[in-house]
Coordinates of C-alpha atoms in Angstrom, one line a residue:
Chain A
M1 CA -29.3 -32.9 34.7
A2 CA -28.3 -36.1 33.0
G3 CA -30.8 -35.3 30.3
A4 CA -29.2 -31.9 29.7
M5 CA -25.7 -33.4 29.5
E6 CA -26.9 -36.0 27.1
K7 CA -28.5 -33.3 24.9
K8 CA -25.4 -31.2 24.8
S9 CA -23.3 -34.0 23.6
N10 CA -25.8 -34.9 21.0
E11 CA -25.8 -31.5 19.2
W12 CA -22.9 -32.4 16.9
R13 CA -25.3 -34.7 15.1
L14 CA -26.8 -31.7 13.4
A15 CA -23.5 -31.0 11.7
L16 CA -23.4 -34.6 10.4
P17 CA -25.3 -34.2 7.1
L18 CA -23.2 -31.3 5.9
T19 CA -20.0 -33.0 7.1
L20 CA -20.8 -36.1 5.1
F21 CA -21.8 -34.1 2.1
F22 CA -18.5 -32.2 2.3
V23 CA -16.4 -35.4 2.8
V24 CA -18.0 -37.0 -0.2
F25 CA -18.3 -34.1 -2.6
F26 CA -15.5 -31.7 -1.5
V27 CA -12.8 -33.5 0.4
A28 CA -12.8 -36.6 -1.7
P29 CA -12.6 -34.8 -5.1
L30 CA -9.7 -32.7 -3.8
F31 CA -7.8 -35.8 -2.6
L32 CA -8.6 -37.4 -6.0
L33 CA -7.2 -34.3 -7.7
I34 CA -4.0 -34.6 -5.7
G35 CA -3.8 -38.3 -6.4
I36 CA -4.2 -37.8 -10.2
S37 CA -1.6 -35.1 -10.2
F38 CA 1.0 -37.8 -9.3
Q39 CA 0.0 -40.0 -12.2
A40 CA 3.2 -40.3 -14.3
E41 CA 1.5 -40.7 -17.6
R42 CA -1.1 -38.7 -19.4
R43 CA -3.2 -41.8 -20.1
M44 CA -3.3 -42.5 -16.3
T45 CA -1.8 -46.0 -16.5
G46 CA -1.4 -46.1 -12.7
A47 CA 2.4 -45.5 -12.7
L48 CA 3.1 -42.8 -10.1
G49 CA 5.7 -40.1 -10.3
L50 CA 6.5 -36.4 -10.2
N51 CA 6.5 -36.1 -14.0
Q52 CA 3.6 -33.6 -14.2
Y53 CA 5.2 -31.4 -11.6
T54 CA 8.6 -31.5 -13.3
A55 CA 6.9 -30.8 -16.6
F56 CA 5.2 -27.8 -15.1
L57 CA 8.2 -26.4 -13.3
G58 CA 10.6 -27.2 -16.1
D59 CA 8.9 -24.9 -18.6
R60 CA 9.5 -21.2 -18.1
L61 CA 6.2 -20.3 -19.9
N62 CA 4.2 -22.1 -17.2
L63 CA 6.0 -20.3 -14.4
E64 CA 5.4 -17.0 -16.2
V65 CA 1.6 -17.8 -16.3
L66 CA 1.7 -18.5 -12.6
G67 CA 3.7 -15.4 -11.9
D68 CA 1.4 -13.2 -14.1
T69 CA -1.6 -14.6 -12.3
L70 CA -0.3 -14.0 -8.8
L71 CA 0.9 -10.5 -9.8
L72 CA -2.4 -9.7 -11.5
G73 CA -4.0 -10.3 -8.1
V74 CA -1.5 -8.0 -6.4
K75 CA -2.2 -5.2 -8.8
A76 CA -6.0 -5.4 -8.7
T77 CA -6.0 -5.8 -4.9
L78 CA -3.8 -2.7 -4.4
L79 CA -6.1 -0.7 -6.6
C80 CA -9.1 -2.0 -4.7
L81 CA -7.5 -0.9 -1.4
I82 CA -6.5 2.6 -2.8
F83 CA -10.0 3.3 -4.2
G84 CA -12.0 1.3 -1.7
Y85 CA -10.5 2.6 1.5
P86 CA -11.7 6.2 1.1
L87 CA -15.2 5.0 0.2
A88 CA -15.3 2.8 3.3
W89 CA -14.0 5.7 5.4
L90 CA -16.7 7.9 4.0
I91 CA -19.5 5.3 4.6
A92 CA -18.4 5.0 8.2
R93 CA -18.8 8.8 8.6
V94 CA -21.9 9.9 6.7
S95 CA -25.5 10.1 8.0
A96 CA -27.5 6.8 8.4
R97 CA -29.6 7.6 5.3
L98 CA -26.7 8.2 3.0
Q99 CA -24.9 5.2 4.6
A100 CA -27.7 2.9 3.7
L101 CA -27.8 4.1 0.1
L102 CA -24.0 3.8 -0.3
I103 CA -24.0 0.3 1.2
F104 CA -26.8 -0.7 -1.2
L105 CA -24.7 0.6 -4.1
V106 CA -21.7 -1.4 -2.9
I107 CA -23.7 -4.6 -2.4
L108 CA -25.6 -4.4 -5.7
P109 CA -22.5 -5.4 -7.8
I110 CA -21.9 -8.5 -5.6
V111 CA -25.3 -10.0 -6.3
T112 CA -25.3 -8.8 -9.9
S113 CA -23.9 -11.5 -12.3
V114 CA -20.2 -11.2 -13.0
V115 CA -20.9 -12.1 -16.6
V116 CA -23.2 -9.1 -16.9
R117 CA -20.8 -6.7 -15.3
T118 CA -17.9 -7.9 -17.4
F119 CA -20.0 -7.5 -20.5
A120 CA -20.6 -3.9 -19.5
W121 CA -16.9 -3.3 -19.3
I122 CA -16.3 -4.7 -22.8
V123 CA -18.6 -2.0 -24.0
I124 CA -17.1 0.7 -21.8
L125 CA -13.4 -0.2 -22.6
G126 CA -13.7 -1.0 -26.3
R127 CA -11.8 1.1 -28.8
R128 CA -14.9 3.2 -29.5
G129 CA -16.2 3.0 -26.0
I130 CA -17.0 5.8 -23.6
F131 CA -13.7 5.4 -21.7
N132 CA -11.6 5.9 -24.8
D133 CA -13.8 8.7 -26.1
A134 CA -13.2 10.5 -22.8
I135 CA -9.5 9.9 -22.8
V136 CA -9.1 11.3 -26.4
A137 CA -11.5 14.2 -25.6
L138 CA -9.5 15.1 -22.5
G139 CA -6.3 15.0 -24.6
L140 CA -4.8 12.3 -22.3
S141 CA -3.9 10.3 -25.3
P142 CA -3.9 11.2 -29.1
T143 CA -5.4 7.8 -30.1
P144 CA -7.7 5.3 -28.3
L145 CA -5.9 2.9 -26.0
H146 CA -6.0 -0.8 -26.4
L147 CA -7.6 -1.7 -23.1
L148 CA -9.6 -4.8 -24.1
F149 CA -7.4 -7.8 -24.4
S150 CA -4.7 -6.1 -22.3
E151 CA -3.5 -6.6 -18.8
T152 CA -4.4 -3.0 -17.9
G153 CA -8.0 -3.7 -18.9
V154 CA -8.1 -6.9 -16.9
V155 CA -6.7 -5.1 -13.8
I156 CA -9.3 -2.2 -14.2
V157 CA -12.2 -4.6 -14.5
L158 CA -11.1 -6.9 -11.7
T159 CA -10.8 -3.9 -9.5
Q160 CA -14.3 -2.9 -10.1
V161 CA -15.7 -6.4 -10.0
Q162 CA -14.1 -7.3 -6.7
M163 CA -14.3 -3.9 -5.0
P164 CA -17.2 -4.7 -2.7
L165 CA -15.2 -7.6 -1.1
M166 CA -12.6 -4.9 0.0
V167 CA -15.1 -2.2 1.0
L168 CA -17.4 -4.2 3.2
P169 CA -14.9 -5.6 5.8
L170 CA -13.3 -2.1 5.9
V171 CA -16.6 -0.5 6.7
T172 CA -17.2 -2.9 9.5
V173 CA -13.8 -2.2 11.1
L174 CA -13.9 1.6 10.5
Q175 CA -17.3 1.8 12.1
R176 CA -16.0 0.2 15.3
I177 CA -13.1 2.6 15.8
D178 CA -13.9 5.1 18.5
P179 CA -14.2 8.5 16.8
N180 CA -12.8 10.1 20.1
L181 CA -9.4 8.7 19.2
A182 CA -9.2 10.8 16.0
S183 CA -10.6 13.9 17.9
A184 CA -8.0 13.5 20.6
S185 CA -5.2 13.2 18.1
Q186 CA -6.3 16.4 16.3
A187 CA -6.9 18.2 19.6
L188 CA -3.3 17.4 20.5
G189 CA -2.2 19.1 17.3
A190 CA -1.8 16.3 14.8
S191 CA -2.8 17.1 11.3
A192 CA -5.5 15.2 9.4
W193 CA -2.9 13.2 7.5
R194 CA -0.9 12.4 10.6
T195 CA -4.0 11.3 12.5
F196 CA -5.0 9.1 9.6
F197 CA -1.6 7.4 9.3
K198 CA -1.0 7.1 13.1
I199 CA -4.5 6.3 14.4
T200 CA -7.1 5.3 11.8
L201 CA -5.0 3.2 9.4
P202 CA -3.3 1.1 12.1
L203 CA -6.5 0.4 13.9
S204 CA -8.2 -0.6 10.6
M205 CA -5.5 -3.2 9.9
P206 CA -7.8 -6.2 10.6
G207 CA -10.3 -4.9 8.1
I208 CA -7.6 -4.3 5.5
I209 CA -6.2 -7.8 5.9
A210 CA -9.6 -9.4 5.7
G211 CA -10.4 -7.3 2.6
V212 CA -7.1 -8.1 1.0
I213 CA -7.6 -11.9 1.5
L214 CA -11.1 -11.9 0.0
T215 CA -10.2 -9.6 -2.9
Y216 CA -6.9 -11.3 -3.7
T217 CA -8.3 -14.9 -3.8
A218 CA -11.3 -13.6 -5.9
C219 CA -9.0 -11.8 -8.4
V220 CA -6.6 -14.6 -9.1
T221 CA -9.4 -17.1 -9.6
A222 CA -11.7 -14.8 -11.6
F223 CA -12.1 -17.0 -14.6
V224 CA -14.9 -15.1 -16.4
T225 CA -13.3 -11.6 -16.2
Q226 CA -9.8 -12.9 -17.0
S227 CA -10.9 -14.7 -20.1
L228 CA -13.5 -12.2 -21.4
I229 CA -11.4 -9.1 -20.9
G230 CA -8.0 -10.7 -21.4
G231 CA -9.0 -12.5 -24.5
S232 CA -7.2 -15.5 -25.9
R233 CA -3.7 -13.9 -25.9
L234 CA -3.5 -13.4 -22.2
L235 CA -3.3 -16.7 -20.3
Y236 CA -3.9 -17.0 -16.6
M237 CA -3.9 -20.0 -14.3
P238 CA -7.7 -20.7 -14.3
M239 CA -7.8 -20.7 -18.1
M240 CA -4.7 -22.9 -18.2
I241 CA -6.3 -25.4 -16.0
F242 CA -9.5 -25.3 -18.1
Q243 CA -7.6 -25.7 -21.4
Q244 CA -5.5 -28.6 -20.2
A245 CA -8.4 -30.4 -18.6
M246 CA -11.1 -29.9 -21.2
D247 CA -9.5 -28.9 -24.6
L248 CA -6.4 -31.1 -24.3
Q249 CA -7.9 -33.7 -22.0
N250 CA -4.6 -33.9 -20.1
W251 CA -6.0 -34.6 -16.7
P252 CA -2.8 -35.4 -14.8
F253 CA -1.1 -32.3 -15.9
A254 CA -4.3 -30.1 -15.3
A255 CA -4.4 -31.7 -11.8
A256 CA -0.8 -30.8 -11.1
V257 CA -1.4 -27.2 -12.4
S258 CA -4.5 -27.0 -10.1
V259 CA -2.5 -28.3 -7.1
M260 CA 0.4 -25.8 -7.8
F261 CA -2.2 -23.0 -8.1
M262 CA -4.1 -23.9 -4.9
I263 CA -0.8 -24.2 -2.9
S264 CA 0.3 -20.8 -4.2
V265 CA -3.0 -19.2 -3.2
L266 CA -3.0 -20.9 0.2
V267 CA 0.6 -19.9 0.9
I268 CA -0.3 -16.2 0.2
V269 CA -3.4 -16.4 2.3
G270 CA -1.4 -18.1 5.1
L271 CA 1.2 -15.3 5.0
L272 CA -1.5 -12.6 5.2
V273 CA -3.2 -14.4 8.2
A274 CA 0.2 -14.7 9.9
L275 CA 0.8 -11.0 9.2
S276 CA -2.6 -10.1 10.8
R277 CA -1.7 -12.2 13.9
S278 CA 1.6 -10.4 14.3
R279 CA -0.1 -7.0 13.8
A280 CA -2.7 -7.9 16.4
A281 CA 0.1 -8.9 18.8
Q282 CA 1.9 -5.6 18.3
L283 CA -1.2 -3.5 18.7
Y284 CA -2.8 -5.2 21.7
G285 CA 0.2 -6.6 23.4
Chain B
M1 CA -9.9 35.1 15.7
K2 CA -8.9 34.7 12.1
R3 CA -10.1 31.4 10.5
V4 CA -7.2 30.0 8.5
V5 CA -7.8 27.3 5.9
D6 CA -6.2 24.1 7.1
W7 CA -4.6 22.8 3.9
N8 CA -3.7 19.6 5.6
E9 CA -7.3 18.9 6.5
F10 CA -8.5 20.2 3.1
S11 CA -6.1 18.0 1.0
F12 CA -7.0 15.0 3.1
K13 CA -10.8 15.4 2.7
A14 CA -10.5 16.4 -0.9
L15 CA -8.5 13.3 -1.9
F16 CA -10.7 10.9 0.1
W17 CA -13.9 12.4 -1.4
L18 CA -12.5 12.4 -4.9
L19 CA -11.4 8.7 -4.7
S20 CA -14.8 7.7 -3.2
L21 CA -16.6 9.5 -6.0
I22 CA -14.6 7.7 -8.6
T23 CA -15.3 4.3 -6.9
V24 CA -19.0 5.0 -6.6
V25 CA -19.2 6.0 -10.3
A26 CA -17.2 2.9 -11.3
L27 CA -19.5 0.7 -9.2
I28 CA -22.7 1.9 -10.8
A29 CA -21.4 2.5 -14.3
P30 CA -21.7 -1.1 -15.6
V31 CA -25.3 -1.5 -14.4
V32 CA -26.3 1.8 -16.0
V33 CA -24.5 1.1 -19.3
I34 CA -26.1 -2.3 -19.7
L35 CA -29.6 -1.0 -18.9
M36 CA -29.3 1.7 -21.5
L37 CA -27.7 -0.6 -24.0
S38 CA -30.5 -3.2 -23.6
F39 CA -33.1 -0.6 -24.8
T40 CA -31.1 0.2 -27.9
G41 CA -33.1 0.5 -31.2
E42 CA -30.0 -0.2 -33.3
E43 CA -28.5 -3.3 -34.8
A44 CA -25.0 -2.7 -33.5
L45 CA -24.1 -2.5 -29.9
H46 CA -22.9 1.0 -29.6
F47 CA -22.9 3.1 -26.5
P48 CA -24.6 5.5 -26.0
P49 CA -27.5 4.3 -28.3
T50 CA -28.9 6.9 -30.6
S51 CA -32.4 5.5 -30.4
Y52 CA -34.3 3.4 -27.8
S53 CA -36.8 0.6 -28.2
F54 CA -38.0 -2.6 -26.7
R55 CA -37.1 -4.7 -29.8
W56 CA -34.3 -6.7 -28.2
Y57 CA -36.5 -7.5 -25.2
K58 CA -39.1 -8.7 -27.7
A59 CA -36.4 -10.7 -29.4
L60 CA -35.9 -12.6 -26.1
L61 CA -39.3 -14.1 -26.4
S62 CA -38.2 -16.1 -29.4
A63 CA -34.7 -17.0 -28.1
N64 CA -35.3 -20.6 -27.3
E65 CA -31.8 -21.7 -26.3
L66 CA -31.5 -18.7 -24.1
Q67 CA -34.8 -19.5 -22.4
E68 CA -33.9 -23.1 -21.9
S69 CA -30.6 -22.2 -20.3
F70 CA -32.4 -19.7 -18.1
I71 CA -34.8 -22.4 -16.9
I72 CA -31.9 -24.8 -16.2
S73 CA -30.1 -22.1 -14.2
I74 CA -33.3 -21.4 -12.2
K75 CA -33.8 -25.1 -11.5
V76 CA -30.2 -25.6 -10.3
A77 CA -30.3 -22.5 -8.2
A78 CA -33.6 -23.6 -6.6
I79 CA -32.2 -27.1 -5.8
T80 CA -28.9 -25.5 -4.5
V81 CA -30.7 -23.0 -2.2
T82 CA -33.0 -25.6 -0.7
A83 CA -30.2 -28.1 0.0
S84 CA -27.8 -25.3 1.2
V85 CA -30.4 -24.0 3.7
V86 CA -31.3 -27.4 5.1
L87 CA -27.6 -28.5 5.4
G88 CA -26.2 -25.1 6.3
V89 CA -28.7 -24.1 8.9
S90 CA -28.5 -27.4 10.8
A91 CA -24.7 -27.4 10.7
A92 CA -24.7 -23.8 11.9
L93 CA -26.9 -24.7 14.9
A94 CA -24.4 -27.4 15.9
I95 CA -21.4 -25.1 15.3
A96 CA -22.8 -22.1 17.2
R97 CA -23.7 -24.2 20.3
S98 CA -20.3 -25.7 20.7
Q99 CA -17.1 -24.0 21.9
K100 CA -15.0 -27.1 21.1
A101 CA -12.2 -27.3 18.6
W102 CA -14.2 -29.6 16.2
A103 CA -16.7 -26.9 15.7
R104 CA -14.0 -24.4 14.7
G105 CA -12.5 -27.0 12.4
L106 CA -15.8 -27.8 10.7
E107 CA -16.5 -24.1 10.3
T108 CA -13.1 -23.6 8.5
L109 CA -13.8 -26.7 6.3
F110 CA -17.3 -25.5 5.3
M111 CA -16.0 -21.9 4.6
S112 CA -13.0 -23.1 2.6
P113 CA -14.7 -23.2 -0.8
L114 CA -14.8 -19.4 -0.7
I115 CA -11.0 -19.2 -0.6
L116 CA -10.0 -22.2 -2.9
P117 CA -10.1 -21.6 -6.7
A118 CA -13.6 -22.7 -7.7
L119 CA -12.3 -23.8 -11.0
A120 CA -9.9 -26.3 -9.4
F121 CA -12.8 -27.7 -7.4
G122 CA -15.0 -28.0 -10.5
F123 CA -12.4 -30.0 -12.2
A124 CA -11.8 -32.2 -9.2
A125 CA -15.6 -32.9 -9.0
L126 CA -15.7 -33.7 -12.7
M127 CA -12.9 -36.3 -12.2
M128 CA -14.7 -37.9 -9.3
F129 CA -18.0 -38.1 -11.0
S130 CA -16.2 -39.6 -14.0
V131 CA -14.4 -42.2 -11.8
L132 CA -17.8 -43.1 -10.3
G133 CA -19.3 -43.3 -13.8
I134 CA -21.8 -40.5 -13.1
R135 CA -22.5 -38.4 -16.3
P136 CA -22.9 -34.6 -16.1
S137 CA -26.5 -33.7 -15.3
L138 CA -28.7 -31.5 -13.3
F139 CA -27.6 -33.6 -10.3
T140 CA -23.9 -33.1 -10.7
L141 CA -24.4 -29.4 -11.4
S142 CA -26.5 -29.0 -8.2
V143 CA -24.0 -30.9 -6.1
G144 CA -21.1 -28.7 -7.3
H145 CA -23.1 -25.6 -6.7
I146 CA -24.2 -26.6 -3.1
V147 CA -20.5 -27.0 -2.1
V148 CA -19.7 -23.4 -3.2
C149 CA -22.9 -21.9 -2.0
V150 CA -23.3 -23.5 1.5
P151 CA -20.7 -21.0 2.9
F152 CA -23.0 -18.1 2.3
V153 CA -25.9 -19.6 4.2
L154 CA -23.6 -20.8 7.0
R155 CA -22.0 -17.4 7.4
T156 CA -25.2 -15.4 7.7
T157 CA -26.9 -18.0 9.9
L158 CA -23.9 -18.1 12.3
A159 CA -24.0 -14.3 12.4
S160 CA -27.6 -14.3 13.4
L161 CA -27.2 -17.2 15.9
A162 CA -24.5 -15.2 17.6
Q163 CA -27.1 -12.5 18.3
L164 CA -29.6 -15.0 19.8
D165 CA -29.9 -14.9 23.6
P166 CA -29.5 -18.6 24.7
A167 CA -31.7 -17.8 27.8
L168 CA -34.7 -17.7 25.4
L169 CA -34.1 -21.3 24.4
D170 CA -33.7 -22.3 28.0
C171 CA -37.0 -20.6 28.8
S172 CA -38.8 -22.4 26.1
V173 CA -37.4 -25.8 27.0
S174 CA -38.0 -25.3 30.8
L175 CA -41.6 -24.3 30.0
G176 CA -42.0 -27.7 28.5
A177 CA -41.5 -27.1 24.8
S178 CA -39.9 -29.8 22.8
D179 CA -36.7 -29.1 20.9
L180 CA -38.5 -29.1 17.6
Y181 CA -41.1 -26.8 18.9
T182 CA -38.5 -24.4 20.3
F183 CA -36.7 -24.4 17.0
R184 CA -39.9 -23.6 15.1
R185 CA -41.3 -21.0 17.4
V186 CA -38.2 -19.4 19.0
T187 CA -35.0 -20.0 17.1
L188 CA -36.3 -19.9 13.5
P189 CA -38.2 -16.6 13.8
L190 CA -35.2 -15.0 15.4
I191 CA -32.6 -16.2 12.8
G192 CA -35.0 -16.1 9.9
R193 CA -33.6 -12.9 8.5
G194 CA -30.1 -14.2 8.5
V195 CA -31.2 -17.5 6.9
A196 CA -33.1 -15.6 4.2
S197 CA -30.2 -13.3 3.4
G198 CA -27.8 -16.3 3.1
A199 CA -30.3 -18.1 0.9
F200 CA -30.6 -15.0 -1.3
I201 CA -26.8 -14.7 -1.7
A202 CA -26.6 -18.5 -2.4
F203 CA -29.3 -18.2 -5.0
M204 CA -27.6 -15.3 -6.9
S205 CA -24.2 -17.0 -6.6
S206 CA -25.5 -20.3 -8.0
F207 CA -27.4 -18.5 -10.8
D208 CA -24.2 -16.7 -11.7
N209 CA -21.7 -19.5 -11.3
V210 CA -19.4 -20.3 -14.3
P211 CA -16.2 -22.0 -13.0
V212 CA -18.0 -25.0 -11.4
S213 CA -20.7 -25.3 -14.1
L214 CA -18.1 -25.4 -16.9
F215 CA -17.0 -28.8 -15.7
L216 CA -20.3 -30.3 -14.4
Q217 CA -22.7 -29.4 -17.2
D218 CA -23.2 -31.1 -20.5
A219 CA -24.8 -30.0 -23.8
R220 CA -28.3 -30.6 -22.5
T221 CA -27.8 -28.7 -19.2
Q222 CA -26.1 -25.5 -20.4
V223 CA -26.6 -22.8 -17.7
L224 CA -27.4 -19.2 -18.5
P225 CA -24.1 -17.5 -17.6
I226 CA -22.1 -19.8 -19.7
Y227 CA -24.6 -19.4 -22.6
L228 CA -24.2 -15.6 -22.3
W229 CA -20.5 -15.9 -21.9
D230 CA -20.4 -17.8 -25.2
I231 CA -22.5 -15.2 -27.0
I232 CA -20.4 -12.3 -25.6
Q233 CA -17.2 -14.0 -26.5
N234 CA -18.1 -15.1 -30.0
Q235 CA -20.9 -13.2 -31.8
L236 CA -21.9 -10.3 -29.5
D237 CA -25.6 -10.6 -30.1
N238 CA -27.8 -7.7 -29.0
R239 CA -30.0 -10.2 -27.2
A240 CA -27.1 -10.6 -24.7
A241 CA -27.7 -7.0 -23.7
S242 CA -31.4 -7.4 -23.2
A243 CA -30.9 -10.7 -21.3
C244 CA -28.4 -8.9 -19.1
G245 CA -31.0 -6.1 -18.7
V246 CA -33.6 -8.7 -17.4
I247 CA -31.0 -10.1 -15.0
I248 CA -30.2 -6.6 -13.7
I249 CA -33.8 -5.6 -13.2
G250 CA -34.6 -8.9 -11.5
T251 CA -31.6 -8.5 -9.2
I252 CA -32.5 -5.0 -8.2
V253 CA -36.1 -6.0 -7.5
L254 CA -35.1 -9.0 -5.4
M255 CA -32.5 -7.0 -3.6
V256 CA -34.9 -4.2 -2.6
L257 CA -37.4 -6.9 -1.4
M258 CA -34.7 -8.7 0.6
E259 CA -33.6 -5.4 2.1
R260 CA -37.2 -4.5 3.0
F261 CA -38.1 -7.8 4.6
A262 CA -34.8 -9.3 5.8
G263 CA -32.5 -6.3 6.3
F264 CA -30.2 -8.1 3.9
S265 CA -27.3 -5.5 3.8
R266 CA -26.6 -6.0 7.6
F267 CA -25.4 -9.5 6.8
M268 CA -23.0 -8.6 4.1
K269 CA -20.5 -6.9 6.3

């Protein structure tokens, strides 16, 4: 008995290597980042101050970049939800065979390199690409649209690139909903739309929130897609951090920008988690 | 009884099917476009190609820089996966067996690289290595990749440990097996698929990583995705298409194998 007790209390040791690794290579760098963001001077003379933060907040252009980035995430996440939800709903309903195929198609993009997929979109969205050919042929626009190097293009590509992160949690949640609930609702005379909005949608809220958190954080930090599709004229936070850190070698300012960016993302994730808790409280008492 | 068309039902299903169809097409389109483009027989990257050939695949054989960056990416991914599996699986064993708060806290810490902007972490890691006087190398690259790839191994391993009946472990131990023997003969075979799936995602994620590598590589250790990113952004060489073709074909083959032997897609949900 004593032996069993002793063994139970020893099990935390297995987590020790990874904990040490994370303390040294993850927690310590992040604290260093925060520390350097309080360096008053660019040359890091050791003088401390809020100079970097006042410089960031004092320039309207910087705030616009932050706002653009956070809004970009909102737009792409909403599109992921609008186009991803029906697919998840379908996957949860079709035969096992078709389901396996569809899930394979959803997962394939996750493991396929982001650089590769973004490259494909450059070809598709270019002025003489298939997307513009189709739009002109259908008469939707007299001339090809400028999709590359535009925010619309970035939103479209981000939506495609991050779509699986939205669909997969939704599939999990939708598969768990008892199909009898929808049947009961329809047997009692509710229409398909009413059943969806009153039964399926509220019950799938945990999946929506999980999907939104994953998609949103991935969209705002998607450096490759933002820079390749957005080009040099559209500036988002990840590129701003990179330019300040590597091109201008202004580490304290880049650190302050990183901290502001991380705080913004964490606040939004925190709000979403709080929202999911209050939804859960409403639904399950 | 007369069968009336339920417009409500019809409009609901029609809209959901239509949106799903658009999404599925959009999900596969890039892969199809790149595969077709990689076999183009032309000089210019125009889609759809008017003729097909293997010339750009042959051109890869003499693309030395591209091959070097490919080998570096494979090396970093191999180191990353090995370390992530060893560190991640042992941490998962500890976390899964404990109900205590520290276990939940550690789980949150280990999963947080998925939520935090990877670029900010890459920059932070660069500053720390620079403070410590460690120059960018294969080592710094691998360390950065391990931090962002461990969460994948941890997540799938925890998921398969949750399915594991603890009575089996008690049986093994009460029949006199040592802890290590129990782990090797009982635990590992039962969680093997989860570990393999996590390792696969970690491998692909390391192989594809740009935001961390940007800060932790130097001229001698340029990784493949950054090399491709450079080509695509600057000169748009056709070899980029055939290199992407190789990556896609490799990914699909690996994914089919993983699905066949580890039931990989179950762990993605």
